[in-house]
C-alpha positions in Angstrom: -19.3 7.9 10.6 -20.2 9.5 7.3 -19.5 7.3 4.3 -17.1 8.4 1.5 -18.8 8.3 -1.9 -16.9 6.9 -4.8 -17.9 6.9 -8.5 -16.4 4.3 -10.8 -16.5 5.4 -14.4 -16.1 3.2 -17.5 -18.2 1.7 -20.2 -18.7 0.2 -23.7 -16.7 -3.0 -23.4 -15.7 -5.4 -20.7 -12.1 -4.2 -21.0 -13.2 -1.0 -19.3 -16.0 -2.5 -17.1 -14.4 -5.6 -15.6 -11.4 -3.8 -14.0 -13.8 -1.2 -12.5 -16.1 -3.9 -11.1 -13.1 -5.8 -9.6 -12.0 -2.6 -7.8 -15.6 -1.9 -6.7 -16.1 -5.4 -5.4 -12.8 -5.3 -3.4 -13.5 -1.9 -1.9 -17.0 -2.8 -0.9 -15.8 -6.0 0.8 -12.9 -4.3 2.6 -14.6 -1.1 3.9 -18.0 -0.4 5.3 -17.4 3.3 5.1 -17.5 3.5 1.3 -20.6 4.2 -0.9 -19.7 3.0 -4.4 -21.7 3.6 -7.6 -21.0 3.2 -11.3 -21.2 5.6 -14.2 -21.6 4.2 -17.7 -23.4 4.6 -21.0 -27.0 3.9 -21.8 -26.1 1.3 -24.5 -23.0 -0.6 -23.4 -22.3 -3.9 -21.7 -22.5 -2.1 -18.3 -26.3 -2.2 -18.6 -26.1 -5.9 -17.9 -22.8 -6.3 -16.0 -23.1 -3.6 -13.4 -26.5 -4.4 -11.9 -25.6 -8.1 -11.9 -22.5 -7.2 -9.8 -24.8 -5.4 -7.3 -23.8 -1.8 -8.1 -26.1 1.2 -8.8 -25.6 2.3 -12.5 -25.9 6.0 -13.5 -25.7 6.7 -17.2 -24.8 9.3 -19.8 -25.5 9.2 -23.5 -22.7 7.6 -25.5 -20.5 10.4 -26.9 -18.2 9.0 -29.6 -15.3 11.3 -30.6 -15.7 11.9 -34.4 -12.9 10.4 -36.5 -14.0 12.2 -39.7 -16.0 15.2 -40.7 -19.7 14.2 -41.1 -23.1 15.0 -39.7 -22.3 13.4 -36.4 -19.2 15.5 -36.1 -21.2 18.7 -36.5 -23.4 17.7 -33.5 -20.6 16.4 -31.4 -19.9 19.7 -29.5 -23.6 20.0 -28.5 -24.0 16.4 -27.5 -20.8 16.5 -25.5 -22.0 19.7 -23.7 -25.2 17.9 -22.7 -23.3 14.9 -21.4 -21.0 17.2 -19.5 -23.9 19.0 -17.8 -25.4 15.7 -16.7 -22.0 14.5 -15.5 -21.6 17.6 -13.4 -25.0 17.0 -11.9 -24.1 13.4 -11.0 -20.5 13.8 -9.9 -21.3 16.7 -7.5 -22.4 14.1 -4.9 -19.1 12.2 -4.9 -15.7 12.8 -3.4 -13.6 10.5 -5.6 -13.9 9.7 -9.3 -12.1 6.6 -10.6 -12.0 6.3 -14.4 -11.2 3.3 -16.5 -11.8 4.7 -20.0 -14.5 4.4 -22.6 -16.7 7.0 -24.2 -18.5 7.9 -20.9 -15.2 8.9 -19.3 -14.3 12.1 -21.1 -17.2 14.2 -19.8 -16.8 12.6 -16.4 -13.1 13.6 -16.2 -13.8 17.2 -17.1 -16.7 17.4 -14.7 -14.6 15.9 -11.9 -11.9 18.4 -12.6 -14.3 21.4 -12.7 -15.9 20.3 -9.4 -12.5 19.8 -7.7 -13.0 16.1 -7.0 -10.1 13.7 -6.6 -9.6 12.1 -10.0 -7.9 8.7 -10.4 -7.3 7.0 -13.8 -6.4 3.4 -14.6 -5.4 2.5 -18.1 -5.6 -1.2 -18.8 -4.6 -1.1 -22.5 -1.2 -1.1 -24.1 -2.5 1.7 -26.4 -4.5 4.3 -24.4 -7.7 5.6 -25.8 -8.5 9.3 -26.3 -10.6 9.6 -23.1 -7.8 8.5 -20.8 -5.4 10.6 -22.8 -7.6 13.6 -21.9 -7.9 12.4 -18.3 -4.1 12.1 -18.0 -3.9 15.9 -18.6 -6.3 16.6 -15.7 -4.7 14.6 -12.9 -1.4 13.2 -11.7 -3.1 10.1 -10.2 -2.6 7.9 -13.2 -1.9 4.1 -13.1 -1.4 1.6 -15.9 -2.0 -2.1 -16.1 0.9 -2.8 -18.5 4.1 -1.0 -19.5 3.2 1.5 -22.2 5.9 2.4 -24.8 4.6 5.9 -25.4 7.0 8.3 -23.7 4.2 10.3 -22.1 3.0 7.3 -20.2 6.3 5.7 -19.1 6.6 7.5 -15.8 3.3 6.2 -14.4 3.2 3.2 -11.9 2.4 -0.2 -13.4 0.0 -1.9 -11.0 -1.5 -4.6 -13.3 -5.0 -5.4 -14.3 -7.6 -5.7 -11.4 -9.1 -9.2 -11.5 -12.5 -10.5 -10.4 -12.4 -12.5 -7.2 -13.5 -15.6 -9.1 -10.2 -15.6 -11.1 -8.1 -15.1 -8.0 -9.9 -17.9 -6.1 -9.5 -20.2 -9.1 -5.7 -19.8 -9.4 -5.3 -20.1 -5.7 -6.6 -23.7 -5.9 -4.2 -26.7 -6.1 -3.9 -28.4 -9.5 -6.4 -31.1 -8.8 -9.1 -28.7 -7.7 -8.4 -26.4 -10.7 -8.8 -29.4 -13.0 -12.1 -30.3 -11.3 -13.4 -26.7 -11.6 -12.4 -26.5 -15.2 -14.2 -29.8 -16.1 -17.3 -28.6 -14.3 -17.2 -25.3 -16.3 -16.7 -27.1 -19.6 -19.7 -29.4 -18.8 -21.9 -26.3 -18.1 -21.1 -25.1 -21.6 -21.9 -28.4 -23.1 -18.3 -29.2 -24.0 -16.5 -32.5 -23.6 -13.6 -32.2 -21.1 -11.9 -35.3 -22.8 -11.4 -33.3 -25.9 -9.1 -30.3 -26.4 -10.9 -27.0 -26.2 -9.7 -24.0 -28.2 -10.6 -20.5 -27.1 -10.1 -17.7 -29.6 -9.9 -14.3 -27.9 -10.1 -11.0 -29.8 -9.7 -7.6 -28.4 -12.7 -5.8 -27.1 -15.9 -6.4 -29.1 -14.0 -8.2 -31.8 -13.9 -11.5 -29.9 -17.5 -12.4 -30.7 -17.0 -12.0 -34.4 -13.7 -14.1 -34.3 -15.4 -16.9 -32.4 
């Protein structure tokens, strides 16, 4: 039986990449009839995370939407067109495109629409980015991880944030085993499990600067 080819699209930060990898991992483990690849940028965290997860990574140049008029803004239409042409070349081989946002997603969404592919979008943030706002206009298959206050997004199903299997397995343990695993992880980081550990989490790439 011929396999169905699915392209997961997202990049830049783990907020876009991790939900996509969680979906890809679940699909690959639950169906032998799916061929799953990943589309990201040439400079984002996906360069490290996607191959480590066992998926083939295809790339586009990072096309950042200009926020103000400058030299980059003048070249944006040309650069976006180049990314769109490459996206069309890549996506032609796939039946389904599943997007999670990030700079790489906009040309992929347009390419998927032009080629008549099934386009599915997942928005994990409480405030959608411009790429998923664009994608929302191209398909009715839109799902959100959290309730979004914006009126234009209220009608879409809330399905939660896809989690890696490691998280699910950890929280399925009883209290004693969770404690043991936590102590083991703290030790691997060189931390003393007898002391309180404080984790400061910032959104997206801001977390490293805060820590």
